[in-house]
């Protein structure tokens, strides 16, 4: 039996926004439990939950103040355990987000560290007499002055998210205890937040400036020497528990660096932002990134495939091209080589939200951008535009379950605005509608489940011609051709170049029927999946011996 995660499709649940079960306007475990049957029907195999631990929620849980409990807003430990049980009952595995790089400034460890220069926990965090030029990823200096001790502490994100000093063995020990605790609670693995940040350069040299990108180049505050032994230790520790899975968030687009984080004795997979966070849609660029990743990775490595998350714009909004293109992207994600991560709501085509009212903005990154804009004399409109650009609220609005009040998410107004135009794109409307995005996802997931080559087959002949991307998945049982016509024009494809025998249409995003003959027309913005054998809907193809 191969590793379960290699065959799995994950679904990311942004905790506050999936389903409110207790009527307080915020998602929770009771809500998720109530929707497990929906997730089973969708056909996913694993869930990734964003942080649910007690937290002041400056960064919605990525600022943990207690690693051993459940935030009361999300439920109790008992709720968590019933959730795990119910998910497992349905063969759904659960990986949980773990923030090892930093804690909330309210965590007792930091309170102790801050209490005096001589406190034994002083060295659990990074304190310096003088700051350097390192910038926080949310904007502004990464150093915060502490008047009482006349020193600065380091925070790669908000000042309330204080970086731990992983050079201190006690920190490592404490975090391994945390991992043990959750593994013993039955989680199936972790999504490790900003895992390439655990080590900073001991020299504390200033970061250089990247003139091309017009921003700081984070040369000395991530991906530092010494990180890989730590990664291996974490992997070794977690993998002592049979069948546990590790996915790391590694915000390095440089494939030479990225590829060092996963594989044997390392993380199982990492998020490939080079593919996942492509800005505007460009079929050639997308293709190039797929090829580059495939070439950079060795045999033991598999990429992840995702195009939306709680940190970025949803691909349907970012890429343009509406539902048609979104279906192409979904097909790519669920049939190419990689471990797919669907972001909640993408399966119904939820769109980004942009606010014209800064008082409605919740995301710390957007709010800080606004503040910095105003401080540097931008007008309110300019600062708001920058804030909207930076804000991750855009993809964090409540899951739209129905057109009922509060989109069926909650009985009261949720913690974040429901966009006025959100109501029409909802789960209820799309159930059992053959053309809907939801049905498309379900069909794709079902197809994937029933075809071994799509999960673990050889990945071959990845090509692009005039914005038509195609690839073959093949194993000892079957050969499947996936064709994605990203162009605005119909194209014809000679299937005889791929198949020596009958061809069967497994799926078309435009529900095209296959005609007889070797030339298949792929409509503009159509995704098509073809298979090499006969069957009920098959069309007899001329036997072709030139393969
Ligand atoms: C990455 C998380 O995905 C993001 O939401 C968070 O703000 C930062 N790490 C800091 O923890």
Coordinates of C-alpha atoms in Angstrom, one line a residue, residues 98-101 166-167 172 175-176 179 190-200 222-240 244-252 257-271 301:
X98 CA 0.7 24.3 13.5
X99 CA 2.6 27.6 13.9
X100 CA 6.1 26.6 15.2
X101 CA 7.8 29.8 14.1
X166 CA 14.8 27.8 17.4
X167 CA 18.6 27.9 18.2
X172 CA 12.6 22.8 20.1
X175 CA 7.4 22.3 20.3
X176 CA 8.1 18.6 19.9
X179 CA 3.4 17.9 18.2
X190 CA 0.4 18.9 10.2
X191 CA 0.5 21.8 7.9
X192 CA 3.5 23.6 9.1
X193 CA 3.2 27.4 8.9
X194 CA 6.2 29.4 7.4
X195 CA 8.4 26.5 8.2
X196 CA 11.4 27.9 6.2
X197 CA 11.5 30.9 8.7
X198 CA 12.6 28.9 11.8
X199 CA 16.1 29.9 11.4
X200 CA 17.4 33.5 10.9
X222 CA 14.5 32.8 5.8
X223 CA 15.9 29.6 4.2
X224 CA 19.1 29.9 6.3
X225 CA 21.8 27.4 6.8
X226 CA 20.9 25.1 9.6
X227 CA 17.2 24.9 8.7
X228 CA 17.4 21.5 7.0
X229 CA 18.7 19.6 10.0
X230 CA 15.7 21.0 11.9
X231 CA 13.3 20.0 9.2
X232 CA 14.7 16.5 9.2
X233 CA 14.4 16.3 13.0
X234 CA 10.8 17.4 12.8
X235 CA 10.1 14.9 10.0
X236 CA 11.8 12.1 11.9
X237 CA 9.9 12.9 15.0
X238 CA 6.5 13.0 13.3
X239 CA 7.1 10.0 11.1
X240 CA 7.8 7.8 14.1
X244 CA 1.4 10.8 9.5
X245 CA 1.7 13.5 6.9
X246 CA 3.7 16.7 6.8
X247 CA 3.1 19.6 4.4
X248 CA 5.2 22.7 4.8
X249 CA 4.5 26.2 3.9
X250 CA 7.7 27.3 2.2
X251 CA 7.4 30.8 0.7
X252 CA 10.4 30.4 -1.6
X257 CA 15.7 26.1 -2.4
X258 CA 12.2 24.8 -2.4
X259 CA 13.1 21.3 -3.5
X260 CA 15.4 20.8 -0.5
X261 CA 12.5 20.8 1.9
X262 CA 10.7 17.7 0.8
X263 CA 11.5 14.1 0.1
X264 CA 13.0 11.2 2.0
X265 CA 13.6 12.2 5.7
X266 CA 12.1 15.6 5.1
X267 CA 8.6 17.0 4.8
X268 CA 6.3 14.9 2.6
X269 CA 5.4 17.8 0.4
X270 CA 5.6 21.6 0.4
X271 CA 3.3 24.3 -1.0
X301 CA 9.1 14.2 -4.5

